[in-house]
Amino acid sequence: MRGVGGLWADLADLVLPADCAGCRERRPATRRGFCPDCVAALESLRPRPARPTPAPAGLPPCVALGPYGGVLREALLAYKDRGRHGLARPLGGLLAEVVAEAVGSPAPLLLAPVPDTAAAARARYGDHLVRLAGHAAARLRRAGWPARVVRPLRALPRPDSTTLDSAARARAAESAFRARPGRALPRPRAGGPVPVVVLLDDIVTTGVTLAAAARALTAAGLPPAVAAVLAATEKRHRR
Ligand SMILES: [Zn+2]
């Protein structure tokens, strides 16, 4: 059973004449961008703890829906790099499942997506993770979890991480985020439950980005209790 219930139950209303985002085949039964086989593959995934080794300092406990491969990887690539913005809703729904698993029991939630750099957001016609976070929050609210998206951070321009070794990536990540000036932080009502801050990202690899965002959130007065991501890459062992 899924934590927030009926992930695909409300998706049968749309029939999109599009290639499946998971396998790229054109099929008549595609719903919200996925064919039935790929829906089944995504539904078979279960959120699990994901902890890179070595885990960088400051990385909160992290839960991922599944490994970065197969239908999940294809869907993320279609959404992020091939402009399939309509996938924000099903992917956001999946992220809501991860959040529910990571937090455990319903609580007021502040969802804090790792921000895109301005350049990345321009290239993708908007911050891709903010869209996912909005759909995840809506899904959680429908399931009875008070959830809202907060954006206290901005991402500074950073070098292309593919040209950096892991040490250089870690140094770049250290200075990747800043608090947005003038952003009023939500305060819990006196005597009310303290909201749980959940850090969101699409993929975790080394964890340095999540750790850096967690430090910046903590510095901004919103220490994240957990991180929720869709996919965790398998660590490649290097000599
Ligand atoms: Zn498919």
Short mmCIF file of N, CA, C and O in Angstrom, two decimals, residues 16-106:
data_model
loop_
_atom_site.label_atom_id
_atom_site.label_comp_id
_atom_site.label_asym_id
_atom_site.label_seq_id
_atom_site.Cartn_x
_atom_site.Cartn_y
_atom_site.Cartn_z
N LEU A 16 -3.12 10.92 -23.33
CA LEU A 16 -2.22 11.81 -24.04
C LEU A 16 -1.63 11.09 -25.26
O LEU A 16 -1.10 10.00 -25.14
N PRO A 17 -1.76 11.69 -26.41
CA PRO A 17 -1.17 11.07 -27.60
C PRO A 17 0.33 11.34 -27.67
O PRO A 17 0.80 12.07 -28.53
N ALA A 18 1.06 10.78 -26.75
CA ALA A 18 2.48 11.08 -26.68
C ALA A 18 3.24 9.78 -26.50
O ALA A 18 2.69 8.77 -26.08
N ASP A 19 4.53 9.85 -26.82
CA ASP A 19 5.38 8.72 -26.54
C ASP A 19 5.44 8.52 -25.03
O ASP A 19 5.46 9.48 -24.27
N CYS A 20 5.51 7.26 -24.61
CA CYS A 20 5.68 6.97 -23.19
C CYS A 20 7.00 7.57 -22.72
O CYS A 20 8.04 7.37 -23.35
N ALA A 21 6.96 8.28 -21.58
CA ALA A 21 8.17 8.90 -21.04
C ALA A 21 9.12 7.87 -20.45
O ALA A 21 10.28 8.17 -20.20
N GLY A 22 8.62 6.65 -20.22
CA GLY A 22 9.48 5.64 -19.61
C GLY A 22 10.19 4.76 -20.62
O GLY A 22 11.32 4.35 -20.41
N CYS A 23 9.52 4.44 -21.75
CA CYS A 23 10.11 3.53 -22.72
C CYS A 23 10.12 4.11 -24.13
O CYS A 23 10.60 3.47 -25.06
N ARG A 24 9.56 5.32 -24.29
CA ARG A 24 9.56 6.06 -25.56
C ARG A 24 8.72 5.39 -26.63
O ARG A 24 8.81 5.76 -27.80
N GLU A 25 7.91 4.42 -26.27
CA GLU A 25 7.02 3.83 -27.27
C GLU A 25 5.71 4.59 -27.30
O GLU A 25 5.24 5.08 -26.28
N ARG A 26 5.14 4.68 -28.50
CA ARG A 26 3.85 5.35 -28.63
C ARG A 26 2.76 4.31 -28.45
O ARG A 26 2.67 3.35 -29.21
N ARG A 27 1.97 4.48 -27.41
CA ARG A 27 0.93 3.50 -27.13
C ARG A 27 -0.37 4.23 -26.84
O ARG A 27 -0.38 5.29 -26.23
N PRO A 28 -1.47 3.62 -27.24
CA PRO A 28 -2.76 4.30 -27.06
C PRO A 28 -3.16 4.47 -25.61
O PRO A 28 -3.90 5.38 -25.28
N ALA A 29 -2.71 3.59 -24.72
CA ALA A 29 -3.19 3.64 -23.34
C ALA A 29 -2.32 4.52 -22.45
O ALA A 29 -2.43 4.44 -21.23
N THR A 30 -1.48 5.34 -23.05
CA THR A 30 -0.60 6.17 -22.24
C THR A 30 -1.41 7.13 -21.36
O THR A 30 -2.29 7.83 -21.84
N ARG A 31 -1.11 7.12 -20.06
CA ARG A 31 -1.79 8.00 -19.12
C ARG A 31 -0.75 8.90 -18.49
O ARG A 31 0.23 8.41 -17.96
N ARG A 32 -0.99 10.22 -18.56
CA ARG A 32 -0.06 11.16 -17.97
C ARG A 32 1.37 10.89 -18.43
O ARG A 32 2.32 11.05 -17.67
N GLY A 33 1.50 10.41 -19.64
CA GLY A 33 2.84 10.27 -20.19
C GLY A 33 3.46 8.90 -20.04
O GLY A 33 4.57 8.70 -20.52
N PHE A 34 2.78 7.96 -19.36
CA PHE A 34 3.37 6.64 -19.16
C PHE A 34 2.44 5.55 -19.67
O PHE A 34 1.22 5.60 -19.46
N CYS A 35 3.04 4.53 -20.28
CA CYS A 35 2.26 3.36 -20.70
C CYS A 35 2.02 2.47 -19.48
O CYS A 35 2.66 2.62 -18.45
N PRO A 36 1.08 1.54 -19.58
CA PRO A 36 0.76 0.71 -18.41
C PRO A 36 1.97 -0.05 -17.87
O PRO A 36 2.11 -0.20 -16.64
N ASP A 37 2.84 -0.53 -18.75
CA ASP A 37 4.01 -1.26 -18.27
C ASP A 37 4.91 -0.36 -17.42
O ASP A 37 5.46 -0.78 -16.39
N CYS A 38 5.08 0.88 -17.88
CA CYS A 38 5.95 1.78 -17.13
C CYS A 38 5.29 2.27 -15.85
O CYS A 38 5.97 2.49 -14.84
N VAL A 39 3.96 2.44 -15.88
CA VAL A 39 3.25 2.74 -14.63
C VAL A 39 3.50 1.61 -13.63
O VAL A 39 3.81 1.86 -12.45
N ALA A 40 3.39 0.36 -14.11
CA ALA A 40 3.59 -0.78 -13.21
C ALA A 40 5.02 -0.78 -12.66
O ALA A 40 5.24 -1.07 -11.48
N ALA A 41 5.98 -0.44 -13.52
CA ALA A 41 7.38 -0.42 -13.06
C ALA A 41 7.58 0.65 -11.99
O ALA A 41 8.26 0.42 -10.98
N LEU A 42 6.96 1.82 -12.19
CA LEU A 42 7.10 2.88 -11.19
C LEU A 42 6.37 2.52 -9.90
O LEU A 42 6.84 2.79 -8.80
N GLU A 43 5.20 1.90 -10.05
CA GLU A 43 4.44 1.53 -8.85
C GLU A 43 5.12 0.44 -8.04
O GLU A 43 4.82 0.28 -6.86
N SER A 44 5.99 -0.32 -8.69
CA SER A 44 6.67 -1.39 -7.96
C SER A 44 7.81 -0.87 -7.09
O SER A 44 8.34 -1.59 -6.25
N LEU A 45 8.19 0.39 -7.29
CA LEU A 45 9.28 0.96 -6.50
C LEU A 45 8.78 1.30 -5.10
O LEU A 45 7.65 1.73 -4.92
N ARG A 46 9.62 1.12 -4.12
CA ARG A 46 9.29 1.44 -2.74
C ARG A 46 10.39 2.32 -2.16
O ARG A 46 11.57 1.98 -2.30
N PRO A 47 10.01 3.43 -1.50
CA PRO A 47 11.04 4.30 -0.93
C PRO A 47 11.90 3.57 0.10
O PRO A 47 11.39 2.81 0.93
N ARG A 48 13.20 3.81 -0.01
CA ARG A 48 14.15 3.18 0.92
C ARG A 48 15.22 4.19 1.31
O ARG A 48 15.51 5.10 0.54
N PRO A 49 15.82 3.97 2.49
CA PRO A 49 16.94 4.85 2.86
C PRO A 49 18.05 4.77 1.81
O PRO A 49 18.33 3.69 1.27
N ALA A 50 18.64 5.91 1.52
CA ALA A 50 19.76 5.99 0.57
C ALA A 50 20.87 6.77 1.25
O ALA A 50 20.65 7.93 1.63
N ARG A 51 21.99 6.16 1.43
CA ARG A 51 23.08 6.83 2.14
C ARG A 51 24.36 6.66 1.33
O ARG A 51 24.88 5.54 1.25
N PRO A 52 24.83 7.73 0.68
CA PRO A 52 26.09 7.59 -0.05
C PRO A 52 27.22 7.24 0.91
O PRO A 52 27.19 7.62 2.08
N THR A 53 28.19 6.49 0.43
CA THR A 53 29.39 6.23 1.23
C THR A 53 30.60 6.71 0.44
O THR A 53 30.77 6.29 -0.69
N PRO A 54 31.41 7.57 1.02
CA PRO A 54 31.21 8.16 2.35
C PRO A 54 30.12 9.21 2.31
O PRO A 54 29.96 9.89 1.30
N ALA A 55 29.38 9.34 3.41
CA ALA A 55 28.34 10.37 3.49
C ALA A 55 28.99 11.70 3.89
O ALA A 55 29.74 11.75 4.85
N PRO A 56 28.72 12.76 3.15
CA PRO A 56 29.32 14.05 3.51
C PRO A 56 28.75 14.59 4.82
O PRO A 56 27.62 14.26 5.19
N ALA A 57 29.56 15.38 5.50
CA ALA A 57 29.12 15.98 6.76
C ALA A 57 27.87 16.80 6.53
O ALA A 57 27.77 17.52 5.53
N GLY A 58 26.92 16.66 7.43
CA GLY A 58 25.71 17.48 7.35
C GLY A 58 24.61 16.90 6.49
O GLY A 58 23.55 17.51 6.35
N LEU A 59 24.84 15.72 5.90
CA LEU A 59 23.79 15.10 5.09
C LEU A 59 22.70 14.56 6.01
O LEU A 59 22.97 13.71 6.85
N PRO A 60 21.45 15.05 5.87
CA PRO A 60 20.39 14.48 6.71
C PRO A 60 20.05 13.07 6.24
O PRO A 60 20.43 12.67 5.14
N PRO A 61 19.31 12.31 7.06
CA PRO A 61 18.84 11.00 6.59
C PRO A 61 18.09 11.19 5.28
O PRO A 61 17.28 12.09 5.14
N CYS A 62 18.40 10.32 4.32
CA CYS A 62 17.90 10.50 2.96
C CYS A 62 17.12 9.26 2.54
O CYS A 62 17.56 8.13 2.81
N VAL A 63 15.96 9.47 1.92
CA VAL A 63 15.13 8.37 1.41
C VAL A 63 14.94 8.58 -0.08
O VAL A 63 14.68 9.71 -0.53
N ALA A 64 15.09 7.50 -0.86
CA ALA A 64 14.95 7.57 -2.31
C ALA A 64 13.89 6.58 -2.76
O ALA A 64 13.74 5.50 -2.18
N LEU A 65 13.17 6.93 -3.84
CA LEU A 65 12.16 6.02 -4.37
C LEU A 65 12.81 4.79 -4.98
O LEU A 65 12.30 3.68 -4.84
N GLY A 66 13.92 4.98 -5.69
CA GLY A 66 14.54 3.83 -6.33
C GLY A 66 15.87 4.19 -6.93
O GLY A 66 16.30 5.35 -6.89
N PRO A 67 16.56 3.19 -7.47
CA PRO A 67 17.84 3.46 -8.13
C PRO A 67 17.65 4.26 -9.42
O PRO A 67 16.59 4.18 -10.05
N TYR A 68 18.68 5.02 -9.76
CA TYR A 68 18.63 5.84 -10.97
C TYR A 68 18.87 4.93 -12.17
O TYR A 68 20.01 4.69 -12.58
N GLY A 69 17.80 4.43 -12.72
CA GLY A 69 17.89 3.52 -13.86
C GLY A 69 16.50 3.23 -14.37
O GLY A 69 15.50 3.64 -13.77
N GLY A 70 16.44 2.53 -15.49
CA GLY A 70 15.17 2.07 -16.02
C GLY A 70 14.17 3.17 -16.26
O GLY A 70 14.51 4.27 -16.72
N VAL A 71 12.91 2.90 -15.94
CA VAL A 71 11.83 3.83 -16.22
C VAL A 71 12.01 5.14 -15.44
O VAL A 71 11.74 6.23 -15.95
N LEU A 72 12.48 5.02 -14.20
CA LEU A 72 12.64 6.23 -13.38
C LEU A 72 13.65 7.18 -14.00
O LEU A 72 13.42 8.39 -14.09
N ARG A 73 14.77 6.63 -14.47
CA ARG A 73 15.79 7.47 -15.10
C ARG A 73 15.25 8.10 -16.39
O ARG A 73 15.42 9.29 -16.63
N GLU A 74 14.58 7.28 -17.22
CA GLU A 74 14.02 7.81 -18.47
C GLU A 74 13.02 8.92 -18.19
O GLU A 74 12.98 9.93 -18.90
N ALA A 75 12.21 8.73 -17.17
CA ALA A 75 11.19 9.73 -16.85
C ALA A 75 11.85 11.04 -16.40
O ALA A 75 11.42 12.13 -16.79
N LEU A 76 12.89 10.94 -15.59
CA LEU A 76 13.57 12.16 -15.12
C LEU A 76 14.26 12.86 -16.28
O LEU A 76 14.22 14.10 -16.38
N LEU A 77 14.86 12.10 -17.18
CA LEU A 77 15.50 12.73 -18.34
C LEU A 77 14.47 13.40 -19.24
O LEU A 77 14.68 14.51 -19.74
N ALA A 78 13.32 12.73 -19.43
CA ALA A 78 12.27 13.31 -20.26
C ALA A 78 11.76 14.61 -19.64
O ALA A 78 11.53 15.60 -20.33
N TYR A 79 11.61 14.59 -18.32
CA TYR A 79 11.09 15.76 -17.63
C TYR A 79 12.10 16.91 -17.63
O TYR A 79 11.76 18.05 -17.94
N LYS A 80 13.34 16.60 -17.30
CA LYS A 80 14.33 17.66 -17.11
C LYS A 80 14.94 18.11 -18.43
O LYS A 80 15.20 19.30 -18.62
N ASP A 81 15.24 17.18 -19.29
CA ASP A 81 16.05 17.51 -20.47
C ASP A 81 15.28 17.50 -21.77
O ASP A 81 15.76 18.01 -22.78
N ARG A 82 14.10 16.88 -21.79
CA ARG A 82 13.34 16.84 -23.03
C ARG A 82 12.04 17.62 -22.94
O ARG A 82 11.18 17.47 -23.80
N GLY A 83 11.91 18.42 -21.89
CA GLY A 83 10.81 19.38 -21.85
C GLY A 83 9.44 18.80 -21.60
O GLY A 83 8.43 19.44 -21.91
N ARG A 84 9.36 17.59 -21.05
CA ARG A 84 8.04 17.00 -20.77
C ARG A 84 7.54 17.53 -19.42
O ARG A 84 7.52 16.81 -18.40
N HIS A 85 7.13 18.78 -19.40
CA HIS A 85 6.73 19.42 -18.14
C HIS A 85 5.50 18.75 -17.53
O HIS A 85 5.29 18.83 -16.33
N GLY A 86 4.70 18.10 -18.37
CA GLY A 86 3.51 17.42 -17.86
C GLY A 86 3.81 16.28 -16.92
O GLY A 86 2.93 15.80 -16.21
N LEU A 87 5.09 15.85 -16.90
CA LEU A 87 5.47 14.78 -15.98
C LEU A 87 5.63 15.29 -14.55
O LEU A 87 5.83 14.50 -13.64
N ALA A 88 5.55 16.61 -14.36
CA ALA A 88 5.73 17.15 -13.00
C ALA A 88 4.70 16.57 -12.04
O ALA A 88 5.01 16.30 -10.88
N ARG A 89 3.48 16.36 -12.56
CA ARG A 89 2.46 15.87 -11.63
C ARG A 89 2.70 14.42 -11.19
O ARG A 89 2.73 14.14 -10.00
N PRO A 90 2.87 13.47 -12.13
CA PRO A 90 3.14 12.11 -11.64
C PRO A 90 4.46 12.00 -10.87
O PRO A 90 4.52 11.29 -9.86
N LEU A 91 5.48 12.71 -11.32
CA LEU A 91 6.75 12.64 -10.58
C LEU A 91 6.62 13.31 -9.22
O LEU A 91 7.19 12.83 -8.23
N GLY A 92 5.85 14.39 -9.16
CA GLY A 92 5.60 15.02 -7.86
C GLY A 92 4.82 14.11 -6.93
O GLY A 92 5.07 14.08 -5.72
N GLY A 93 3.89 13.34 -7.51
CA GLY A 93 3.16 12.37 -6.71
C GLY A 93 4.06 11.29 -6.15
O GLY A 93 3.94 10.89 -4.98
N LEU A 94 5.00 10.85 -6.97
CA LEU A 94 5.97 9.87 -6.49
C LEU A 94 6.84 10.46 -5.39
O LEU A 94 7.13 9.80 -4.38
N LEU A 95 7.23 11.72 -5.56
CA LEU A 95 8.05 12.37 -4.53
C LEU A 95 7.27 12.50 -3.22
O LEU A 95 7.84 12.37 -2.13
N ALA A 96 5.95 12.73 -3.33
CA ALA A 96 5.12 12.79 -2.13
C ALA A 96 5.17 11.46 -1.37
O ALA A 96 5.19 11.44 -0.13
N GLU A 97 5.19 10.36 -2.12
CA GLU A 97 5.30 9.05 -1.45
C GLU A 97 6.60 8.93 -0.68
O GLU A 97 6.65 8.37 0.42
N VAL A 98 7.66 9.45 -1.27
CA VAL A 98 8.97 9.38 -0.60
C VAL A 98 8.95 10.25 0.66
O VAL A 98 9.46 9.84 1.71
N VAL A 99 8.36 11.44 0.55
CA VAL A 99 8.27 12.33 1.72
C VAL A 99 7.51 11.64 2.84
O VAL A 99 7.94 11.65 4.01
N ALA A 100 6.37 11.03 2.49
CA ALA A 100 5.55 10.37 3.52
C ALA A 100 6.33 9.26 4.20
O ALA A 100 6.29 9.11 5.43
N GLU A 101 7.08 8.50 3.40
CA GLU A 101 7.88 7.42 3.98
C GLU A 101 9.00 7.98 4.85
O GLU A 101 9.30 7.45 5.93
N ALA A 102 9.63 9.07 4.40
CA ALA A 102 10.77 9.64 5.12
C ALA A 102 10.34 10.25 6.46
O ALA A 102 11.05 10.14 7.45
N VAL A 103 9.15 10.87 6.47
CA VAL A 103 8.69 11.56 7.70
C VAL A 103 8.00 10.57 8.63
O VAL A 103 8.13 10.66 9.85
N GLY A 104 7.26 9.63 8.09
CA GLY A 104 6.72 8.54 8.89
C GLY A 104 5.26 8.72 9.25
O GLY A 104 4.45 7.85 8.95
N SER A 105 4.89 9.79 9.93
CA SER A 105 3.49 9.99 10.29
C SER A 105 3.11 11.43 9.99
O SER A 105 3.97 12.31 10.02
N PRO A 106 1.83 11.68 9.69
CA PRO A 106 1.43 13.02 9.24
C PRO A 106 1.85 14.11 10.22
O PRO A 106 1.67 13.99 11.43
#
